[in-house]
Coordinates of C-alpha atoms and ligand atoms in Angstrom, one line a residue:
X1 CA 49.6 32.2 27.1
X2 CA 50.5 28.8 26.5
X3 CA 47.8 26.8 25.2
X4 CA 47.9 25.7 21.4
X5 CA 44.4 27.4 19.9
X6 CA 42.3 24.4 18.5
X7 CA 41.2 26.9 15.1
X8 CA 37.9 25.7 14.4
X9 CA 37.4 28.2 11.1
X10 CA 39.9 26.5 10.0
X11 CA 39.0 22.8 10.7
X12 CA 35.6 23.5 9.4
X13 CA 37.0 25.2 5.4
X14 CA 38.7 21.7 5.8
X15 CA 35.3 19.9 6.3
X16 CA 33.5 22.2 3.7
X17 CA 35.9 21.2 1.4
X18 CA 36.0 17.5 1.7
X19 CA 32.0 17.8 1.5
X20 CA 32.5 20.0 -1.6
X21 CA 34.0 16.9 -3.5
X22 CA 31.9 14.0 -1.9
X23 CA 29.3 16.4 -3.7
X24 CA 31.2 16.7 -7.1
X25 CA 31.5 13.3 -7.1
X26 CA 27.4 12.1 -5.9
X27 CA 26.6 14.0 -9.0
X28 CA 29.2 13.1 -11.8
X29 CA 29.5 9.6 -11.1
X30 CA 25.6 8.6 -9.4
X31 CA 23.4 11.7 -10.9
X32 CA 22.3 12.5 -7.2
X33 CA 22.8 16.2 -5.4
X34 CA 22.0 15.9 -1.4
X35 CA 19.6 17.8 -0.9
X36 CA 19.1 19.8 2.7
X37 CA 15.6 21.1 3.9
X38 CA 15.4 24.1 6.8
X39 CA 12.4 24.5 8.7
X40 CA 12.1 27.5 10.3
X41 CA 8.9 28.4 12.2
X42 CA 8.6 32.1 13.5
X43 CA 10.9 35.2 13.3
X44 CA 13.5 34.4 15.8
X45 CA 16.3 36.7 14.9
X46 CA 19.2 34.5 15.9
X47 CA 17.6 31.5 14.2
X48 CA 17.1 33.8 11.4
X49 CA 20.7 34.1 11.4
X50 CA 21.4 30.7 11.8
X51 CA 19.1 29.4 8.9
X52 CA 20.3 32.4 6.5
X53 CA 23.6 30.8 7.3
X54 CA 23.3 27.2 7.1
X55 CA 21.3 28.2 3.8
X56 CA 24.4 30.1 2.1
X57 CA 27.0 27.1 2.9
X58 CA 25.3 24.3 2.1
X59 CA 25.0 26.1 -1.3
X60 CA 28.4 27.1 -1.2
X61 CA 29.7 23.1 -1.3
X62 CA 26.9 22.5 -4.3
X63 CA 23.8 21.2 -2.1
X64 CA 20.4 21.7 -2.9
X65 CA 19.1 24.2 0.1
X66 CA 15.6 24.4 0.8
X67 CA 14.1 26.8 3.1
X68 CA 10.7 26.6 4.2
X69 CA 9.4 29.4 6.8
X70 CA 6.3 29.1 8.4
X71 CA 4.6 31.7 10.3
X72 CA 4.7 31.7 14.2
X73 CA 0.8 30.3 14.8
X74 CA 1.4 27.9 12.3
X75 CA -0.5 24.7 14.2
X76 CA 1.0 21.5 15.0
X77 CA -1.0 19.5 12.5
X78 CA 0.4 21.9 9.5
X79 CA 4.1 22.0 10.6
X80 CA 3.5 18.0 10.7
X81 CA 2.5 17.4 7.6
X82 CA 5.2 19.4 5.7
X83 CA 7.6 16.9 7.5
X84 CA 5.9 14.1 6.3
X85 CA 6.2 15.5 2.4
X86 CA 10.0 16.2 3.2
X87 CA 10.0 12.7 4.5
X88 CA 8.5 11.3 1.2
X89 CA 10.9 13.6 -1.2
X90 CA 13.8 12.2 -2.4
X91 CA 15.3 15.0 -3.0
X92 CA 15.9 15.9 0.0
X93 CA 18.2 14.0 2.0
X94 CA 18.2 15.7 5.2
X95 CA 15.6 17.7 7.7
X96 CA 16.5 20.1 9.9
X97 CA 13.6 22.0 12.3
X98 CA 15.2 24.9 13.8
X99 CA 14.8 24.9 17.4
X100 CA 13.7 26.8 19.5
X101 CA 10.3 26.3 18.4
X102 CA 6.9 28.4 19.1
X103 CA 5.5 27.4 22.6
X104 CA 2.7 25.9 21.1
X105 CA 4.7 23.4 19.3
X106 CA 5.4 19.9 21.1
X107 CA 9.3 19.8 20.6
X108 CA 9.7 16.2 21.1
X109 CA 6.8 15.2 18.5
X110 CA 7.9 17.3 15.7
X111 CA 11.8 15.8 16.0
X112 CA 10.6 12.6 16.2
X113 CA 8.0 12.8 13.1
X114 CA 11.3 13.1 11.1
X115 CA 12.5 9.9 9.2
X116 CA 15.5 8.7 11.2
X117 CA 17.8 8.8 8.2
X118 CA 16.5 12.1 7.3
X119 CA 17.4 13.4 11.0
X120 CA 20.8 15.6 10.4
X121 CA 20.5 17.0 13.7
X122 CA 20.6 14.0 15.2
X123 CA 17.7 14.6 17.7
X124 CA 15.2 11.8 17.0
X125 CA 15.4 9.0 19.6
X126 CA 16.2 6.7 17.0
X127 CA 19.3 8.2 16.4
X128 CA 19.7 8.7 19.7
X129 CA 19.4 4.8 20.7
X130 CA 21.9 4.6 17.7
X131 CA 24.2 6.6 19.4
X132 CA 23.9 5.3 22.9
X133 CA 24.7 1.6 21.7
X134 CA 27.8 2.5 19.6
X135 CA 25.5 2.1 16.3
X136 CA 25.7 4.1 13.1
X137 CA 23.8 6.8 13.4
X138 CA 23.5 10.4 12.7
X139 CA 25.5 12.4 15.3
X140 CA 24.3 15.6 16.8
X141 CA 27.0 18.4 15.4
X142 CA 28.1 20.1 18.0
X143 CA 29.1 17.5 19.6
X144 CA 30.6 15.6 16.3
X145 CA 32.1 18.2 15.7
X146 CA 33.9 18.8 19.3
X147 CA 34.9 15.1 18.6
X148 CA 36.4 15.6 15.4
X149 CA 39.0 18.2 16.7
X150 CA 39.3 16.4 19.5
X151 CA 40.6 13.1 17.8
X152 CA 43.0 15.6 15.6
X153 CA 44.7 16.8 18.5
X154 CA 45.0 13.6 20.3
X155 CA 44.8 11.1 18.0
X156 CA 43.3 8.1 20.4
X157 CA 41.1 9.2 23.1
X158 CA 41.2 6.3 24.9
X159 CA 41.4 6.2 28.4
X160 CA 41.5 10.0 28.7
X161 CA 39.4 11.7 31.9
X162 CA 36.7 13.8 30.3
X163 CA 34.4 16.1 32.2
X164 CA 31.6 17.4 30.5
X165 CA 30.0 20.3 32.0
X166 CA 26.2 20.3 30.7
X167 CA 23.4 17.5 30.6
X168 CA 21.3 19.2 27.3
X169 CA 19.7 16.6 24.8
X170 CA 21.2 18.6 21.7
X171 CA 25.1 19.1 23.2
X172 CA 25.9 17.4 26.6
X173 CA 24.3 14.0 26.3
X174 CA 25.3 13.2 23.1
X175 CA 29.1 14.6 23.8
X176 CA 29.3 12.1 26.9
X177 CA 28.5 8.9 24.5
X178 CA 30.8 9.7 21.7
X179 CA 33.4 10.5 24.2
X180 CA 32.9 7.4 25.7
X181 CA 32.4 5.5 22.6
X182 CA 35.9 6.7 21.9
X183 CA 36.5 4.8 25.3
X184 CA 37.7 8.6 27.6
X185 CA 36.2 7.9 31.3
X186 CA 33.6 10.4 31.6
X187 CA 31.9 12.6 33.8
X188 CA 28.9 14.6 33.5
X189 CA 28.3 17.5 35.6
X190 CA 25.3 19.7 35.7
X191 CA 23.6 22.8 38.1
X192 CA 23.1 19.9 41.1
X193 CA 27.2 18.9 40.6
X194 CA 28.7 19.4 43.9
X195 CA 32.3 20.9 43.9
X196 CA 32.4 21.4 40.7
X197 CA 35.6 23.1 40.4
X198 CA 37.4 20.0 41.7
X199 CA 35.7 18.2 39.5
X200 CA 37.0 19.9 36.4
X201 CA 40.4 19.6 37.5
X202 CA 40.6 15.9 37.2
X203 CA 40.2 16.4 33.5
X204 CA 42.1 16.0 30.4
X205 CA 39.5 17.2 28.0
X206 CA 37.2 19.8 29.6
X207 CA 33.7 20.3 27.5
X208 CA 32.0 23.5 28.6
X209 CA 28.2 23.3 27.1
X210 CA 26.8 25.4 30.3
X211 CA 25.2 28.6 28.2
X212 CA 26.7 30.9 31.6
X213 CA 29.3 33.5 30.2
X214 CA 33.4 33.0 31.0
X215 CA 32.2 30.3 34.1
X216 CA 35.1 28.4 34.0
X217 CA 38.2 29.7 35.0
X218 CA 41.6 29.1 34.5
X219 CA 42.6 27.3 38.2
X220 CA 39.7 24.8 37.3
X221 CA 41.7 23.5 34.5
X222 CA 44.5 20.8 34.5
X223 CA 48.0 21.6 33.6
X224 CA 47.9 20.8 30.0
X225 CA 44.1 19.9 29.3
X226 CA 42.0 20.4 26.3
X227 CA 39.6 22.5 26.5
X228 CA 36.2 22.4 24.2
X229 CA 33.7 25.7 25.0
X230 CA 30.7 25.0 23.4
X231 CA 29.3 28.1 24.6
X232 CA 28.1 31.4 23.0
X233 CA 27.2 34.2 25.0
X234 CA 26.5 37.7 24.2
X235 CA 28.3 40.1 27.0
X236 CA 28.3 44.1 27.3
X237 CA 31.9 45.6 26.8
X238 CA 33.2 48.2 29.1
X239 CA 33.7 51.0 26.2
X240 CA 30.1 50.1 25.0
X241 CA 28.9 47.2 22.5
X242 CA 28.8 43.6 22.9
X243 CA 31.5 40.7 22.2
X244 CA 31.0 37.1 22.2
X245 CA 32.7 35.3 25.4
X246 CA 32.3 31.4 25.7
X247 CA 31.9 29.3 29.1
X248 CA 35.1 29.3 29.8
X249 CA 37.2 32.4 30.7
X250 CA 39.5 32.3 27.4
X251 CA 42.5 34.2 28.7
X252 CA 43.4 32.5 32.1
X253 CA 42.4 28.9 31.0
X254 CA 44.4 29.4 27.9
X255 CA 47.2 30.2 30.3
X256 CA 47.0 26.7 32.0
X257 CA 45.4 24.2 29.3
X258 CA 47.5 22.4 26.8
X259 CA 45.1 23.0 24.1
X260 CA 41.7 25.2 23.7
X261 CA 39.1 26.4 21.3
X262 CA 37.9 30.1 20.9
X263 CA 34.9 31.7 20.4
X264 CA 33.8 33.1 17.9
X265 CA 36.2 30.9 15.8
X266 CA 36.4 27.0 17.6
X267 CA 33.1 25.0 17.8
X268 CA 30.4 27.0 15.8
X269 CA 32.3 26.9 12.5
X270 CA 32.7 23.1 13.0
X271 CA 28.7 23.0 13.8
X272 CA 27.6 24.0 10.5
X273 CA 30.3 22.1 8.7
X274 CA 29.5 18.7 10.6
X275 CA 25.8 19.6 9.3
X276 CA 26.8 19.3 5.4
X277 CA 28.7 16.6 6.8
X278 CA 25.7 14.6 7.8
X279 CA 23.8 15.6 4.8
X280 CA 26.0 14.2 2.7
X281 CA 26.3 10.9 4.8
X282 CA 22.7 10.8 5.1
X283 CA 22.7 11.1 1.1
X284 CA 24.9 8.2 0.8
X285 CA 23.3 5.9 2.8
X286 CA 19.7 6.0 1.6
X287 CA 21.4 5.8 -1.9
X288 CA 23.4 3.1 -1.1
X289 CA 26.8 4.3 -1.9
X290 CA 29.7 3.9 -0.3
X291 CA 29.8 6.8 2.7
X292 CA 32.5 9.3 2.7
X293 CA 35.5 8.7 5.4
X294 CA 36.1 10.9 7.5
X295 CA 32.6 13.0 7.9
X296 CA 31.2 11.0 11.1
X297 CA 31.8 8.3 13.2
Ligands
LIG1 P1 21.1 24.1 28.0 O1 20.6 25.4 28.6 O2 20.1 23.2 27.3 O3 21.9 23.3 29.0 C1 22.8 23.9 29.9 C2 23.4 22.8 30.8 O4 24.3 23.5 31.7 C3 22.3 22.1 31.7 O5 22.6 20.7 31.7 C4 22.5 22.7 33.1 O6 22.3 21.9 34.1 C5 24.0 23.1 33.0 N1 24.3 24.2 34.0 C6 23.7 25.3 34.1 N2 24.2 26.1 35.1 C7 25.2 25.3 35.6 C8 26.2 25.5 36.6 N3 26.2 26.7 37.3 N4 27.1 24.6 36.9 C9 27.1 23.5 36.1 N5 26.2 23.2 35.1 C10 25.3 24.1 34.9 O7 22.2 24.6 26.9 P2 22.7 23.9 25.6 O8 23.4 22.6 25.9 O9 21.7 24.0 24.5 O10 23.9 25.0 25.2 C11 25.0 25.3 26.0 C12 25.8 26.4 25.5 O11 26.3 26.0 24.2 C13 25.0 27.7 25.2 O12 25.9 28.8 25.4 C14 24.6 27.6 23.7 O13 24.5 28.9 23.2 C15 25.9 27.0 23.2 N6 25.7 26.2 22.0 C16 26.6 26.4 21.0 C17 26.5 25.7 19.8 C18 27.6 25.9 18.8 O14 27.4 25.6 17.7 N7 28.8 26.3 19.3 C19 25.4 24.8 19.5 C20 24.5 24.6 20.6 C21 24.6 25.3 21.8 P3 20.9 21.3 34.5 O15 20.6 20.2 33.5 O16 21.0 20.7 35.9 O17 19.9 22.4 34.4

């Protein structure tokens, strides 16, 4: 194996702990503690997970976490007008809906009804716009966070060949702007890309955001390319169980790439950090202090 491992546990203690003092400091020196609001609507088990989780570290670095869970028929008009008091509280600086949400529930609408500078997801089409005309904005985490590492291990990006495999709202679009905002020549590639194998092997970075276990393998990857798996997938092991795989096929691309992420342990970690990350950016700006290097872009 000759790849370096990109170790995103690691990355995101580093990001906790920057956040940790922007923190210290918001409180000692302006009186203010970011605040961070979870919506969660229904009894999803893996966004139960998820919320648990993003409710324990954003304590951990000294955050105000709020949790609010609403029942799975809650209707449109109630779920609506709990985001318009979160919009109106200042003490909460950021809103996060958990997604999936309920059938019933119009995704787009409910993102959307969230002030912009609120939005630490990312998601509304504000932000969005922001994003897509090299504005500062708030930056989706998964892919922030996919950025970050990748600027660490290659300092400039700049005129790299990306491929990003994966055309989602939440990880692929956004990825494809802030990589080329960082000025890589990009490709997207989705289900309809034809050849896609030969496709892949004309990059230097390689995001994998498919959601289709170990898809990628190794003689689809350039001689020393970075690899970013974005995925998470649940698989069956032979001697019984389950085990957490990514997109790519970990052992024969690590074999080939110069550099790669692992799951569990490369981009989730980073997702959850980039998340305090924007909550305490977002807490900066609609306070009008000075924003923390460092925690976006
Ligand atoms: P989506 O299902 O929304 O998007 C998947 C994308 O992959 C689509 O654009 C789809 O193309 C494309 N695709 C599907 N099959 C193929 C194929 N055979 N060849 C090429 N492209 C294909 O998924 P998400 O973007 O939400 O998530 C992707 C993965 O990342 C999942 O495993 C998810 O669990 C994981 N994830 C991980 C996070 C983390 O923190 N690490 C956060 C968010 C997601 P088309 O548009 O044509 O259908």
């Amino acid at each position: 194996m000759s790849a370096k491992i990109i170790d995103g546990k690691a990355f995101a203690a580093k990001i906790r702990e920057q956040v940790a003092g922007h923190v210290a400091a918001l409180k000692s020196e302006h009186q203010i503690t970011p605040g961070l609001s979870v919506v969660l609507v229904g009894e999803d088990p893996a966004s139960q997970v998820y919320v648990r989780s993003k409710g324990k570290q954003t304590t951990e670095v000294g955050m105000n976490s709020y949790e609010h869970k609403l029942d799975a028929a809650t209707s449109e008009a109630d779920l609506l007008a709990l985001i318009d008091q979160l919009n109106a509280d200042p003490a909460v600086h950021g809103i996060l809906v958990q997604l999936p949400l309920p059938s019933h529930l119009n995704e787009d609408l409910v993102i959307n009804s969230i002030a912009p500078e609120k939005d630490v997801d990312g998601f509304h089409i504000s932000n969005v716009g922001l994003l897509g005309t090299d504005q500062k904005s708030m930056v989706p985490c998964t892919p922030l966070g996919c950025l970050m590492m990748l600027r660490d291990h290659h300092g400039s990006l700049s005129g790299l060949d990306a491929v990003v495999i994966g055309r989602s709202n939440i990880v692929g679009k956004p990825m494809v702007q802030l990589l080329l905002n960082d000025s890589c020549t990009v490709t997207v590639a989705h289900s309809r890309t034809k050849n896609l194998p030969d496709v892949v092997r004309r990059a230097d970075i390689v995001v994998a955001a498919v959601g289709r276990a170990q898809m990628v393998p190794g003689d689809w990857i350039k001689p020393g390319a970075t690899v970013m798996d974005v995925g998470i997938n649940r698989i069956d092991k032979p001697e019984g169980g389950t085990r957490l795989v990514g997109d790519v096929d970990y052992e024969s691309c690590a074999a080939v790439a110069g550099a790669i992420t692992p799951v569990p342990g490369g981009v989730g970690p980073m997702t959850i950090a980039c998340l305090l990350a924007n909550t305490v950016t977002a807490c900066c700006r609609t306070n009008g202090v000075a924003e923390p290097e460092g925690l976006t872009v």
